[in-house]
Short mmCIF file of C-alpha atoms in Angstrom, two decimals:
data_model
loop_
_atom_site.label_atom_id
_atom_site.label_comp_id
_atom_site.label_asym_id
_atom_site.label_seq_id
_atom_site.Cartn_x
_atom_site.Cartn_y
_atom_site.Cartn_z
CA UNK A 1 151.06 118.39 30.20
CA UNK A 2 149.96 116.45 32.85
CA UNK A 3 146.17 115.98 32.85
CA UNK A 4 144.53 116.41 35.98
CA UNK A 5 140.97 116.90 37.75
CA UNK A 6 139.43 118.27 34.06
CA UNK A 7 137.28 116.12 32.04
CA UNK A 8 138.95 112.73 31.91
CA UNK A 9 141.95 114.54 33.88
CA UNK A 10 139.54 116.04 36.62
CA UNK A 11 139.72 112.31 37.73
CA UNK A 12 143.53 112.10 38.50
CA UNK A 13 143.60 114.81 41.24
CA UNK A 14 141.08 112.67 42.88
CA UNK A 15 142.92 109.41 42.54
CA UNK A 16 146.74 110.50 43.40
CA UNK A 17 148.06 107.12 44.87
CA UNK A 18 151.39 106.25 45.47
CA UNK A 19 154.09 107.64 42.96
CA UNK A 20 156.19 104.88 41.09
CA UNK A 21 159.78 104.60 42.49
CA UNK A 22 162.03 107.18 40.96
CA UNK A 23 163.22 110.30 42.49
CA UNK A 24 161.24 112.61 45.00
CA UNK A 25 162.14 116.24 45.76
CA UNK A 26 162.29 117.30 48.95
CA UNK A 27 159.40 118.29 50.89
CA UNK A 28 159.97 121.63 50.91
CA UNK A 29 160.00 121.89 46.79
CA UNK A 30 156.91 119.73 46.92
CA UNK A 31 154.94 122.08 49.20
CA UNK A 32 156.09 124.89 47.33
CA UNK A 33 154.90 123.65 44.07
CA UNK A 34 151.74 122.23 45.23
CA UNK A 35 150.41 125.48 46.44
CA UNK A 36 150.85 127.17 43.57
CA UNK A 37 147.39 126.02 42.48
CA UNK A 38 145.60 127.86 45.34
CA UNK A 39 144.91 131.43 45.78
CA UNK A 40 147.45 133.68 46.93
CA UNK A 41 145.91 134.47 50.20
CA UNK A 42 145.36 130.43 51.38
CA UNK A 43 148.70 129.14 50.15
CA UNK A 44 150.31 129.61 53.62
CA UNK A 45 148.14 127.78 55.31
CA UNK A 46 146.68 125.06 53.25
CA UNK A 47 147.33 121.15 53.99
CA UNK A 48 150.41 119.21 51.90
CA UNK A 49 149.99 115.88 50.43
CA UNK A 50 153.02 114.58 48.83
CA UNK A 51 155.72 111.94 48.85
CA UNK A 52 158.20 110.37 51.11
CA UNK A 53 161.87 109.53 50.17
CA UNK A 54 160.24 106.22 49.86
CA UNK A 55 157.55 107.36 47.22
CA UNK A 56 154.52 106.63 50.36
CA UNK A 57 151.43 109.54 49.59
CA UNK A 58 151.73 111.10 52.93
CA UNK A 59 150.56 114.50 55.14
CA UNK A 60 153.93 116.68 54.17
CA UNK A 61 152.48 119.91 56.33
CA UNK A 62 149.68 120.05 58.55
CA UNK A 63 147.36 123.12 57.13
CA UNK A 64 145.46 125.80 59.30
CA UNK A 65 142.99 126.86 56.64
CA UNK A 66 140.07 124.87 54.28
CA UNK A 67 142.22 123.97 51.52
CA UNK A 68 144.20 120.61 50.65
CA UNK A 69 146.64 121.01 48.10
CA UNK A 70 148.33 117.67 46.34
CA UNK A 71 152.05 117.26 45.08
CA UNK A 72 153.32 116.77 41.70
CA UNK A 73 153.58 113.18 41.12
CA UNK A 74 157.43 112.53 40.71
CA UNK A 75 156.53 109.47 38.54
CA UNK A 76 155.04 111.97 35.98
CA UNK A 77 156.37 114.17 33.56
CA UNK A 78 155.87 118.05 33.80
CA UNK A 79 153.91 119.61 36.71
CA UNK A 80 150.40 118.67 37.98
CA UNK A 81 149.40 120.00 41.52
CA UNK A 82 145.84 120.52 42.59
CA UNK A 83 144.02 122.28 45.72
CA UNK A 84 140.83 121.91 46.89
CA UNK A 85 138.13 122.55 49.52
CA UNK A 86 138.61 120.15 52.62
CA UNK A 87 134.90 119.30 52.12
CA UNK A 88 135.97 117.37 49.01
CA UNK A 89 138.23 115.03 51.09
CA UNK A 90 135.98 111.58 51.40
CA UNK A 91 135.45 112.07 47.46
CA UNK A 92 138.95 112.75 46.75
CA UNK A 93 140.48 110.04 49.63
CA UNK A 94 137.31 107.36 48.52
CA UNK A 95 139.24 107.87 44.80
CA UNK A 96 142.55 107.43 46.01
CA UNK A 97 141.65 104.56 47.55
CA UNK A 98 139.90 102.66 44.49
CA UNK A 99 142.62 103.39 42.41
CA UNK A 100 145.21 101.72 44.72
CA UNK A 101 142.74 98.60 44.44
CA UNK A 102 143.24 98.88 41.06
CA UNK A 103 139.96 100.32 39.26
CA UNK A 104 139.50 101.75 36.15
CA UNK A 105 138.24 105.05 36.18
CA UNK A 106 134.85 104.40 34.63
CA UNK A 107 134.61 102.04 37.54
CA UNK A 108 135.53 104.33 40.17
CA UNK A 109 133.38 106.85 38.85
CA UNK A 110 130.24 104.33 39.26
CA UNK A 111 131.28 103.32 42.49
CA UNK A 112 131.58 106.67 44.01
CA UNK A 113 128.18 107.11 42.44
CA UNK A 114 126.49 104.32 43.94
CA UNK A 115 128.20 105.09 47.18
CA UNK A 116 127.35 108.44 47.92
CA UNK A 117 123.67 107.32 47.03
CA UNK A 118 124.01 104.53 49.45
CA UNK A 119 125.45 107.28 51.94
CA UNK A 120 128.25 105.76 53.07
CA UNK A 121 129.84 108.94 52.63
CA UNK A 122 128.76 112.65 51.62
CA UNK A 123 129.95 115.11 48.84
CA UNK A 124 129.81 118.74 49.90
CA UNK A 125 126.03 120.41 50.82
CA UNK A 126 127.55 124.00 49.37
CA UNK A 127 129.56 124.48 46.20
CA UNK A 128 133.27 123.79 46.79
CA UNK A 129 136.40 124.61 44.81
CA UNK A 130 139.45 122.62 43.07
CA UNK A 131 142.11 124.53 41.17
CA UNK A 132 144.39 122.57 39.10
CA UNK A 133 147.85 124.34 37.57
CA UNK A 134 149.81 122.50 35.23
CA UNK A 135 153.44 123.29 33.14
CA UNK A 136 154.85 121.25 30.53
CA UNK A 137 158.21 119.35 31.26
CA UNK A 138 160.37 122.06 29.37
CA UNK A 139 158.99 124.80 31.53
CA UNK A 140 159.02 122.75 34.90
CA UNK A 141 162.52 121.64 36.82
CA UNK A 142 161.59 119.80 39.74
CA UNK A 143 165.04 119.76 41.55
CA UNK A 144 164.65 123.10 42.07
CA UNK A 145 160.80 123.86 41.90
CA UNK A 146 161.06 126.68 39.03
CA UNK A 147 157.58 126.60 37.12
CA UNK A 148 157.36 128.87 34.08
CA UNK A 149 153.90 129.41 31.69
CA UNK A 150 152.16 127.17 34.24
CA UNK A 151 148.51 127.00 33.55
CA UNK A 152 145.70 127.31 36.14
CA UNK A 153 142.39 125.93 35.74
CA UNK A 154 139.11 125.78 38.12
CA UNK A 155 136.11 123.93 38.93
CA UNK A 156 133.48 124.02 41.70
CA UNK A 157 131.57 121.07 42.52
CA UNK A 158 127.92 121.52 43.19
CA UNK A 159 126.41 117.82 43.19
CA UNK A 160 123.76 116.88 41.10
CA UNK A 161 123.59 120.61 39.85
CA UNK A 162 122.02 120.06 36.10
CA UNK A 163 122.02 122.77 33.09
CA UNK A 164 118.33 124.03 34.20
CA UNK A 165 119.22 124.55 38.04
CA UNK A 166 122.10 126.48 36.98
CA UNK A 167 122.11 127.89 33.34
CA UNK A 168 125.02 126.97 32.63
CA UNK A 169 125.65 125.58 28.99
CA UNK A 170 127.36 121.58 28.49
CA UNK A 171 130.75 122.97 26.77
CA UNK A 172 131.97 126.38 26.77
CA UNK A 173 130.78 128.77 23.59
CA UNK A 174 133.58 131.42 24.07
CA UNK A 175 137.20 130.99 25.55
CA UNK A 176 136.98 131.29 29.33
CA UNK A 177 133.01 130.27 29.67
CA UNK A 178 132.30 128.35 32.77
CA UNK A 179 130.24 125.24 31.93
CA UNK A 180 128.87 122.40 33.43
CA UNK A 181 130.36 118.90 33.14
CA UNK A 182 128.33 115.56 34.61
CA UNK A 183 125.25 116.93 35.46
CA UNK A 184 122.79 115.58 37.41
CA UNK A 185 125.49 113.35 39.22
CA UNK A 186 127.53 113.37 42.53
CA UNK A 187 130.18 114.98 40.54
CA UNK A 188 128.73 117.55 38.73
CA UNK A 189 131.12 120.29 38.27
CA UNK A 190 131.51 124.17 36.80
CA UNK A 191 134.34 123.98 34.72
CA UNK A 192 136.10 127.33 34.10
CA UNK A 193 139.40 127.11 31.44
CA UNK A 194 141.20 130.47 30.99
CA UNK A 195 141.78 130.47 27.21
CA UNK A 196 145.41 131.57 28.32
CA UNK A 197 147.40 131.01 31.18
CA UNK A 198 151.20 132.32 31.75
CA UNK A 199 151.61 132.45 35.53
CA UNK A 200 155.26 131.41 36.84
CA UNK A 201 155.96 129.63 40.13
CA UNK A 202 158.08 131.28 42.85
#
């Protein structure tokens, strides 16, 4: 299963960049699978970023609501798509830019932290959501967009939140229990990983 913006993988949703040369699914399949990460009532109106036939990262569909979704990277095995609140776009966009410059994950985290503190760009003032939907290679057919046994995880960004300000633990103490990651930083967020998920894409 591909990793995404959760733990080390959370980095990927913010660092999406140009896919390596490979077969790119049609835009309609990219859009259909990308929005699987969004709540059902938000899917039709979400903005979707994906890949052109030349592997260029681009807007595939301009949306009408507050969610932005990232299509699957066709150069990677399996399925990994994500949707996030538009207020997180400066954070996500900056991550993509730094990755294109060849920066490593640790460097990207440090640079963004410094830039936010310097007020070069801002994190959302209100809690902002991120949803990540993944499936193993055997459960995803990129030719048709068919997904079986997908796994949906959720994140709520609360910049500079701490254990003390939220009452959340630093690790889950029961299946599906929310916990806080990166407390006290610009990318502090609540993690919610369901113990089991077998949703299917349509």
